[in-house]
Short mmCIF file of C-alpha atoms and ligand atoms in Angstrom, two decimals:
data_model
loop_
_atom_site.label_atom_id
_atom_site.label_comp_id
_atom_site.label_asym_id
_atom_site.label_seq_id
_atom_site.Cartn_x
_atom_site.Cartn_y
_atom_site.Cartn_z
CA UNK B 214 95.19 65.93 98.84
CA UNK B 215 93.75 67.34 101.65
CA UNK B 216 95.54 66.40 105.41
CA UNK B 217 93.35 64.28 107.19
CA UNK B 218 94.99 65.95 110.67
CA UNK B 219 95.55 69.43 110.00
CA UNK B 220 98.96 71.12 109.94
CA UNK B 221 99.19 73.98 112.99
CA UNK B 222 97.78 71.69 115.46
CA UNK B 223 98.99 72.76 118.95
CA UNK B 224 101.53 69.92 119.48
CA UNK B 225 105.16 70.73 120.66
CA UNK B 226 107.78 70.89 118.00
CA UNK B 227 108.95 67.55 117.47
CA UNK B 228 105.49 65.74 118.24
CA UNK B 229 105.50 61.74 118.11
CA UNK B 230 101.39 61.91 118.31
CA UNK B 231 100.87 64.38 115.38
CA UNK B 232 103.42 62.93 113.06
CA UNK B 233 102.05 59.08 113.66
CA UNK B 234 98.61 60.10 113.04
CA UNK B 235 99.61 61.77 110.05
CA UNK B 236 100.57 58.60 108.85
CA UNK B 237 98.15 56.42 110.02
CA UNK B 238 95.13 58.52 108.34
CA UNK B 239 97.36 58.33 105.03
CA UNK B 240 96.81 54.92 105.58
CA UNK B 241 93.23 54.56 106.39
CA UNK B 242 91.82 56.92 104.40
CA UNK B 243 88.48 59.74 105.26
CA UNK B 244 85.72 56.58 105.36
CA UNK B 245 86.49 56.62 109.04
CA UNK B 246 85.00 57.29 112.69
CA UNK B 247 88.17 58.28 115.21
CA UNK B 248 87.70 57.35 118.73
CA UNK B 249 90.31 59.16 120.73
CA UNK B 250 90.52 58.98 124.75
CA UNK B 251 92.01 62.48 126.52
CA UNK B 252 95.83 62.46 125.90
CA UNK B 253 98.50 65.11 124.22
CA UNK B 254 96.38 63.91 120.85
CA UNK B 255 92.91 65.14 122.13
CA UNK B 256 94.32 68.51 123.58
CA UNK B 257 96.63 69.32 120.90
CA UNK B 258 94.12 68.95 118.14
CA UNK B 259 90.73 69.96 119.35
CA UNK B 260 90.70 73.26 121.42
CA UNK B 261 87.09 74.65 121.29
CA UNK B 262 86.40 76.29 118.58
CA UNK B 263 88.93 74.93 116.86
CA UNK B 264 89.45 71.12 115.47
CA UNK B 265 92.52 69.86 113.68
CA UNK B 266 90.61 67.03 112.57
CA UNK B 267 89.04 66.45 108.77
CA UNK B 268 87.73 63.18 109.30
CA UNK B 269 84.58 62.93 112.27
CA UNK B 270 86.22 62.74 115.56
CA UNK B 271 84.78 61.65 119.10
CA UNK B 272 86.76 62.96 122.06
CA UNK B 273 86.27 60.07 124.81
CA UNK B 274 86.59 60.41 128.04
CA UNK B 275 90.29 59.05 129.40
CA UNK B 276 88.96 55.81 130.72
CA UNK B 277 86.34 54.35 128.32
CA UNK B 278 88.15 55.01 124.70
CA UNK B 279 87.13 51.22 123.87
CA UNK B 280 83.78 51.43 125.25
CA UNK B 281 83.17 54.45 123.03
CA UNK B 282 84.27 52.64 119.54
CA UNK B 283 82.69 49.78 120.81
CA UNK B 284 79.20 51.42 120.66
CA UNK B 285 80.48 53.41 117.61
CA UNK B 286 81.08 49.84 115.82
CA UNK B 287 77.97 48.72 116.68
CA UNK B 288 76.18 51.45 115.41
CA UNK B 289 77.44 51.55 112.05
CA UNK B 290 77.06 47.68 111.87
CA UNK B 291 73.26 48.28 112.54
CA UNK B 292 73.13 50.81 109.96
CA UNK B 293 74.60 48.92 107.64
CA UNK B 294 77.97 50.97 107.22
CA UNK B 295 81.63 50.19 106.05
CA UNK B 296 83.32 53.36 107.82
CA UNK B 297 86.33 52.02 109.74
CA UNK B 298 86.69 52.93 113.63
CA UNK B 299 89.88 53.67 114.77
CA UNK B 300 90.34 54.12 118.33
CA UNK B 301 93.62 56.38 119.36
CA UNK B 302 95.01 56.53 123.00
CA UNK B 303 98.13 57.28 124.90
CA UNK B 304 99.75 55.02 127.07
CA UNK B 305 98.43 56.06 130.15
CA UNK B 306 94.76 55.46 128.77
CA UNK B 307 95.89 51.96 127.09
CA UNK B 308 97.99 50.61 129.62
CA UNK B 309 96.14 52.04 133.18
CA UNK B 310 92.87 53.81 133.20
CA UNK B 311 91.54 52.42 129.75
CA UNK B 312 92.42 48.57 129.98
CA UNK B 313 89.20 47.45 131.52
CA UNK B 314 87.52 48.93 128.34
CA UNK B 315 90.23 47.68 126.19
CA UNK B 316 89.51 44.17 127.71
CA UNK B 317 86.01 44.31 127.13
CA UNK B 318 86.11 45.51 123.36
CA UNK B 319 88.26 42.92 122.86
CA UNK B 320 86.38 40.24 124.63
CA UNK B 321 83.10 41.06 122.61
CA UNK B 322 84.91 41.24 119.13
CA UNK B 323 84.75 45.28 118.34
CA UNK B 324 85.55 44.88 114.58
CA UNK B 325 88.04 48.06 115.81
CA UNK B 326 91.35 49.33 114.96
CA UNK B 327 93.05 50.81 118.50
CA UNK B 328 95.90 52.38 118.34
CA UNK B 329 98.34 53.27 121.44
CA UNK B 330 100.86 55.54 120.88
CA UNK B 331 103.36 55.49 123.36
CA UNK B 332 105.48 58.28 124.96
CA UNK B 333 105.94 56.01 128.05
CA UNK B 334 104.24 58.73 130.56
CA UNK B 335 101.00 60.61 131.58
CA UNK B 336 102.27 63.80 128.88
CA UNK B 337 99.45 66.51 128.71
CA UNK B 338 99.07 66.26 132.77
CA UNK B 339 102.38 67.03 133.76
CA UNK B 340 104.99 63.74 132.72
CA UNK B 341 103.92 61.35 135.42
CA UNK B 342 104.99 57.84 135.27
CA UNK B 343 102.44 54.93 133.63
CA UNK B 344 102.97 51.28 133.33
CA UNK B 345 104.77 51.54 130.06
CA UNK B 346 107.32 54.16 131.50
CA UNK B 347 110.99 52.09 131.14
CA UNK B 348 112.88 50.51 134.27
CA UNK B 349 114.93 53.42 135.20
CA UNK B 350 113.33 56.96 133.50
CA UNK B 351 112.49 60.16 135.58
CA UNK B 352 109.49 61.02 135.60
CA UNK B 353 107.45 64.09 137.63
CA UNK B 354 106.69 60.83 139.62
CA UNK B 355 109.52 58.68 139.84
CA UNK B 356 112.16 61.35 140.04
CA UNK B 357 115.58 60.12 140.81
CA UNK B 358 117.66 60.63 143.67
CA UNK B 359 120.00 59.46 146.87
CA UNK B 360 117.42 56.26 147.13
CA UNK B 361 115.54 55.92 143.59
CA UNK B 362 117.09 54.99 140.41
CA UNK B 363 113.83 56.52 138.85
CA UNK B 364 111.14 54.25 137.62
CA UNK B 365 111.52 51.53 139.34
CA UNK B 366 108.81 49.20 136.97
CA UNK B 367 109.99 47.30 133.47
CA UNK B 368 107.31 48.12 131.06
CA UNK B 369 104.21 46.20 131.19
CA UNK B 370 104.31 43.97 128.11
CA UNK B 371 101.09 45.13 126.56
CA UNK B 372 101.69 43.21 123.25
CA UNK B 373 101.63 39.89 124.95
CA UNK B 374 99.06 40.40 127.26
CA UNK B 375 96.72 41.20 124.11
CA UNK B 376 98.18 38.27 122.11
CA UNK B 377 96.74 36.38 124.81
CA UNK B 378 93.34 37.33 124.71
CA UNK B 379 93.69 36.21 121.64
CA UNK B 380 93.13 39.32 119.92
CA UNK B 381 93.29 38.64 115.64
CA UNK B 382 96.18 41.03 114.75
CA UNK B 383 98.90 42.52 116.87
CA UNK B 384 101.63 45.19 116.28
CA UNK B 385 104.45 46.91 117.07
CA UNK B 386 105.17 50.01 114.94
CA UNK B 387 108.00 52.82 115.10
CA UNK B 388 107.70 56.37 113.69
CA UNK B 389 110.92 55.93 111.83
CA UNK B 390 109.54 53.04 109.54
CA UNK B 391 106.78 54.52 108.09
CA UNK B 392 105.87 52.24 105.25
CA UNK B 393 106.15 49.50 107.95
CA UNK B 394 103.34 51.01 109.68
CA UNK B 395 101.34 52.27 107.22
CA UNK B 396 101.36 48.64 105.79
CA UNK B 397 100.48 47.54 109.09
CA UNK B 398 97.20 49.90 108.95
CA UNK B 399 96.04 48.30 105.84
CA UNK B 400 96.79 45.01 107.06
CA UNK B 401 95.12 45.39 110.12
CA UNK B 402 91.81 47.02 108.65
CA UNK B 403 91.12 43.80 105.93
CA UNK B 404 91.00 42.29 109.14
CA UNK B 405 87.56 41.21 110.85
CA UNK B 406 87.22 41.83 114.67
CA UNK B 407 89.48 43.84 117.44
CA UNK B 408 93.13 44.66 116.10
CA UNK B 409 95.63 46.82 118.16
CA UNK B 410 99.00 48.08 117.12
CA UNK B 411 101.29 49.81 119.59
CA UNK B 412 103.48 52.82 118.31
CA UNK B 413 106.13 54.20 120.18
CA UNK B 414 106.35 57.65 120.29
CA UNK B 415 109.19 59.25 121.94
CA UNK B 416 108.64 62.52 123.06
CA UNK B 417 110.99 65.34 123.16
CA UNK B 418 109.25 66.71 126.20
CA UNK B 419 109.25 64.26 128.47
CA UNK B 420 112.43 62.05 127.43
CA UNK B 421 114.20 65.05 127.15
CA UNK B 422 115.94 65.44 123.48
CA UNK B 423 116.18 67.94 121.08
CA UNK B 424 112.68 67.76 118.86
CA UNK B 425 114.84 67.49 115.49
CA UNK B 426 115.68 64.03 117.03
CA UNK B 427 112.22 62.49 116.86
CA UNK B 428 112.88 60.11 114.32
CA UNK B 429 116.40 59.51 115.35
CA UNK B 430 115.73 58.38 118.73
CA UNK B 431 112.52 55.87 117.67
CA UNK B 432 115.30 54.23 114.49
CA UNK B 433 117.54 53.74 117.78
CA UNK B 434 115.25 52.07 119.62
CA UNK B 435 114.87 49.67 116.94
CA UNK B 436 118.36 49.30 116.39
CA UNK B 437 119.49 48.83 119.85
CA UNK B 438 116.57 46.40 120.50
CA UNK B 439 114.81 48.14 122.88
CA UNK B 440 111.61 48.25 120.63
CA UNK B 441 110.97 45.16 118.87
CA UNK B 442 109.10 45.30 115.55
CA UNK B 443 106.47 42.38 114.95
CA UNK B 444 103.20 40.98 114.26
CA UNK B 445 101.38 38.61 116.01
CA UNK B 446 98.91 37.10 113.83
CA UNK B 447 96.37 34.54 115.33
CA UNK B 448 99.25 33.58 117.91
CA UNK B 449 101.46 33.39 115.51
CA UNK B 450 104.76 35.80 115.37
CA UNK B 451 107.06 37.43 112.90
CA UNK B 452 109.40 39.81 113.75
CA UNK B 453 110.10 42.31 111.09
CA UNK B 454 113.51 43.95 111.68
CA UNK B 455 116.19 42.20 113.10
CA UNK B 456 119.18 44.14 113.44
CA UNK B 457 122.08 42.13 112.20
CA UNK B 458 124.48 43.47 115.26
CA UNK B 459 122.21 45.04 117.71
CA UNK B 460 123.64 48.64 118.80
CA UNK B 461 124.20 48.61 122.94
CA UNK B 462 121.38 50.18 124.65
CA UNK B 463 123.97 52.59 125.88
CA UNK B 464 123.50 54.40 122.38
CA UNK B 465 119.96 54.94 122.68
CA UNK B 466 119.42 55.85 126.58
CA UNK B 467 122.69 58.41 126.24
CA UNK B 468 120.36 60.60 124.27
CA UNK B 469 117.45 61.09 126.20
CA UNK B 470 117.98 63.21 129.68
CA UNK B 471 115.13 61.01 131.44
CA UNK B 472 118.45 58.36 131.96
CA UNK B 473 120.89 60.43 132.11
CA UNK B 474 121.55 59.53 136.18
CA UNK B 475 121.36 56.22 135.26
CA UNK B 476 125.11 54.26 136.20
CA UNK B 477 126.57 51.92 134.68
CA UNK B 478 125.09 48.62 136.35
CA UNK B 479 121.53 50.64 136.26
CA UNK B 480 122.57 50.68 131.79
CA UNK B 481 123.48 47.32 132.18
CA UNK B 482 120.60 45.72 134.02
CA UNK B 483 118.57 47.27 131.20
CA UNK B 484 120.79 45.61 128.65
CA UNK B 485 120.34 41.93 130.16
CA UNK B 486 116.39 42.69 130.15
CA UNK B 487 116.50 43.51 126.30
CA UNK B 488 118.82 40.41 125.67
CA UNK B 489 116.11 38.32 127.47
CA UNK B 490 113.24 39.64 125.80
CA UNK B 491 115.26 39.05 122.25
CA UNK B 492 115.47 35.41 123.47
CA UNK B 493 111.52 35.56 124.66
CA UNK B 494 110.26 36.49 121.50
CA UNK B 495 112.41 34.60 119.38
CA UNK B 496 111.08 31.40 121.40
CA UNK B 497 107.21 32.86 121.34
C1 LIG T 169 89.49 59.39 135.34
C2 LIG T 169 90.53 60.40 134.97
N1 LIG T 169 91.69 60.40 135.64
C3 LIG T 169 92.65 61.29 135.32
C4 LIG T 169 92.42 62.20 134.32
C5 LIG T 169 93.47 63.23 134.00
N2 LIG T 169 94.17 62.86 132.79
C6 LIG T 169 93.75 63.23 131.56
S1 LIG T 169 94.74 62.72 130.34
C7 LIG T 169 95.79 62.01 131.46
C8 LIG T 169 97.06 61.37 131.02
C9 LIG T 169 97.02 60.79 129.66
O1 LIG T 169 98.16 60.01 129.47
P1 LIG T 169 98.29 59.22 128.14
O2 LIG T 169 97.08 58.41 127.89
O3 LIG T 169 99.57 58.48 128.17
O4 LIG T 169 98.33 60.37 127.02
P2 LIG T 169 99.46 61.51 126.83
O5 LIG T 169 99.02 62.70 127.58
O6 LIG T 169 100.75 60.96 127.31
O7 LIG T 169 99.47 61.75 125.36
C10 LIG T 169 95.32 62.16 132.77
C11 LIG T 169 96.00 61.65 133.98
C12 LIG T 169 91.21 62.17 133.65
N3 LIG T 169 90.93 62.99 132.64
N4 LIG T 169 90.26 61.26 133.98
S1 LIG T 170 104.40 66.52 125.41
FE1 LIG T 170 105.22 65.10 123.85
S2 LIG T 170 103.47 63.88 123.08
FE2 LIG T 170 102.69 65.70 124.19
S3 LIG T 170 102.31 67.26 122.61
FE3 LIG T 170 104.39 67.62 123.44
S4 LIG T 170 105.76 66.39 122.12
FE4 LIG T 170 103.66 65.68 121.75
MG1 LIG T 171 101.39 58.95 127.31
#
C-alpha cells in the first residue's frame, strides 16, 4: 500500500514526529484533510517543491492550527462530506501559542481529531523550552548552571485541563505501543465532536540520546511512570498500562543528556512528583 507520509522526508534519524504519523495515517486512512501548525512535522515534510505528504495537507500558521480545522470541519460539513480532519501540532503550538485556538475549537464542538506530539521543546527553532518541557531538562532556554537546575516548570498537565472542558475523548499515547495508539485513532474518529490525544515523542535531538533509542526511551517512560497511558472518556478514566513494579525514574532520565546535571535530590524531587500524579490519577 502506498505510505500515506512518504519515506525520505527530511526528519533527523531517529524522528518521534515522522514515525507517529506513520502510524496514525495507518490508522485513519487517505479520506482525510491534515491540519498541521509550523513544527519539526511541517518543515521536515513539506519543503517547496517538495511534499512528503499523500493525503491533502494544510500547513497552518503556528498559532491558529485549531482555527484552521475548525473552518476545514465546517466546510466539509456544509458540503456534505465524511473526510476526517486531523489536526497535528507540536507542543509548543498545543501547549503555548496554539491554546487559545485549541480552546475555541473545542468550545464550539470541531467534530476534529488534534493530535500533539510532544518532544517537550520549541524543536525546529533551536530547542527552547515550552510548557510541557519536564521540571529539570536543559534547554537552549533553561540551560543549567551555578544557579539553575534547568527547567525550572513541571509540565503543564494538558490532559486534564482538556478533560475539563469537557472535551468527548482524551488520550495519552506512546510511540512504543503502537497498536495502543492506532486503536486509539479509530476510537477517537467513531467519535462525534473535538477529540485530542497527546503523543509523546522523545527526540534524539533535543533530549540528547542516540536515535536507535527512540522507542526505547518512550517504553521507559511508560515503565518508569513518567508517561501515563489513559483515556478519558466523557470524564470518565481508564488507565491502560500499569506497570506492575514501576522502574525508578532514575532509569529513564540516566539516558537522556538534557538531565544529565541533574543530582540526586533534583532525581528525587522528580520521583515524588510521578508518585503523586500515580495517586492523582488513580483518584480522578
Ligand atoms: C507567532 C509565531 N511565533 C513564533 C514562531 C516561530 N516558531 C515556529 S515553529 C516554533 C516552535 C514549534 O514548536 P513545537 O510546536 O513544539 O514544534 P516542534 O518544532 O517542537 O516540532 C516557533 C517558535 C512562529 N512561526 N510564529
Ligand atoms: S529535532 Fe527531533 S522532532 Fe525535530 S525533526 Fe529532529 S528528531 Fe524530529
Ligand atoms: Mg515541540
Amino acid at each position: 500500500m502506498k505510505k500515506l507520509l512518504s519515506f525520505g522526508t527530511r526528519s533527523c534519524a531517529g524522528c518521534p514526529a515522522s514515525l507517529a504519523v506513520r502510524r496514525i495515517l495507518e490508522a485513519v486512512g487517505d479520506n482525510v484533510i491534515i491540519v498541521n501548525g509550523t513544527s519539526c512535522l511541517e518543515v521536515t515534510t513539506t519543503q517547496y517543491p517538495l511534499s512528503s505528504w499523500n493525503v491533502p495537507y494544510i500547513h497552518t500558521a503556528f498559532e491558529c492550527t485549531g482555527a484552521v480545522a475548525s473552518g476545514v470541519e465546517s466546510a466539509l460539513k456544509k458540503m456534505g462530506k465524511d473526510t476526517h480532519v486531523v489536526a497535528i501540532a507540536g507542543d509548543g503550538g498545543t501547549f503555548d501559542i496554539g491554546l487559545q485556538s485549541l480552546s475555541g475549537m473545542i468550545d464550539r464542538g470541531h467534530n476534529v481529531l488534534y493530535i500533539c506530539y510532544d518532544n517537550e521543546c520549541y524543536a525546529n527553532t533551536g530547542l527552547q523550552r515550552s510548557s510541557a518541557t519536564p521540571y529539570g531538562a536543559a534547554t537552549t532556554t533553561s540551560p543549567p548552571g551555578k544557579f539553575s537546575i534547568g527547567n525550572k516548570t513541571f509540565k503543564k498537565p494538558i490532559v486534564q485541563m482538556l478533560a475539563a472542558q469537557k472535551v468527548p475523548y482524551v488520550a495519552t499515547a506512546s510511540l512504543a505501543y503502537p497498536d495502543d495508539l492506532e486503536r486509539k485513532v479509530k476510537k477517537a474518529l467513531t467519535i462525534k465532536g473535538p477529540k485530542f490525544i497527546h503523543i509523546l515523542a522523545p527526540c534524539p535531538i533535543s533530549w540528547r540520546f542516540d536515535s536507535s533509542e527512540t522507542i526505547h526511551v518512550a517504553r521507559l517512560a511508560v515503565e518508569t511512570g513518567m508517561w501515563i497511558l489513559c483515556e478519558i472518556e466523557n470524564g470518565k478514566i481508564k488507565i491502560n498500562v500499569t506497570p506492575s513494579e514501576r522502574k525508578p525514574v532514575k532509569d529513564y532520565l540516566s539516558l537522556q543528556g538534557r538531565f544529565k546535571h541533574l543530582k540526586d535530590e533534583d532525581i528525587k524531587k522528580i520521583q515524588e512528583k510521578v508518585d503523586d500524579d500515580w495517586k492523582a490519577y488513580k483518584k480522578y
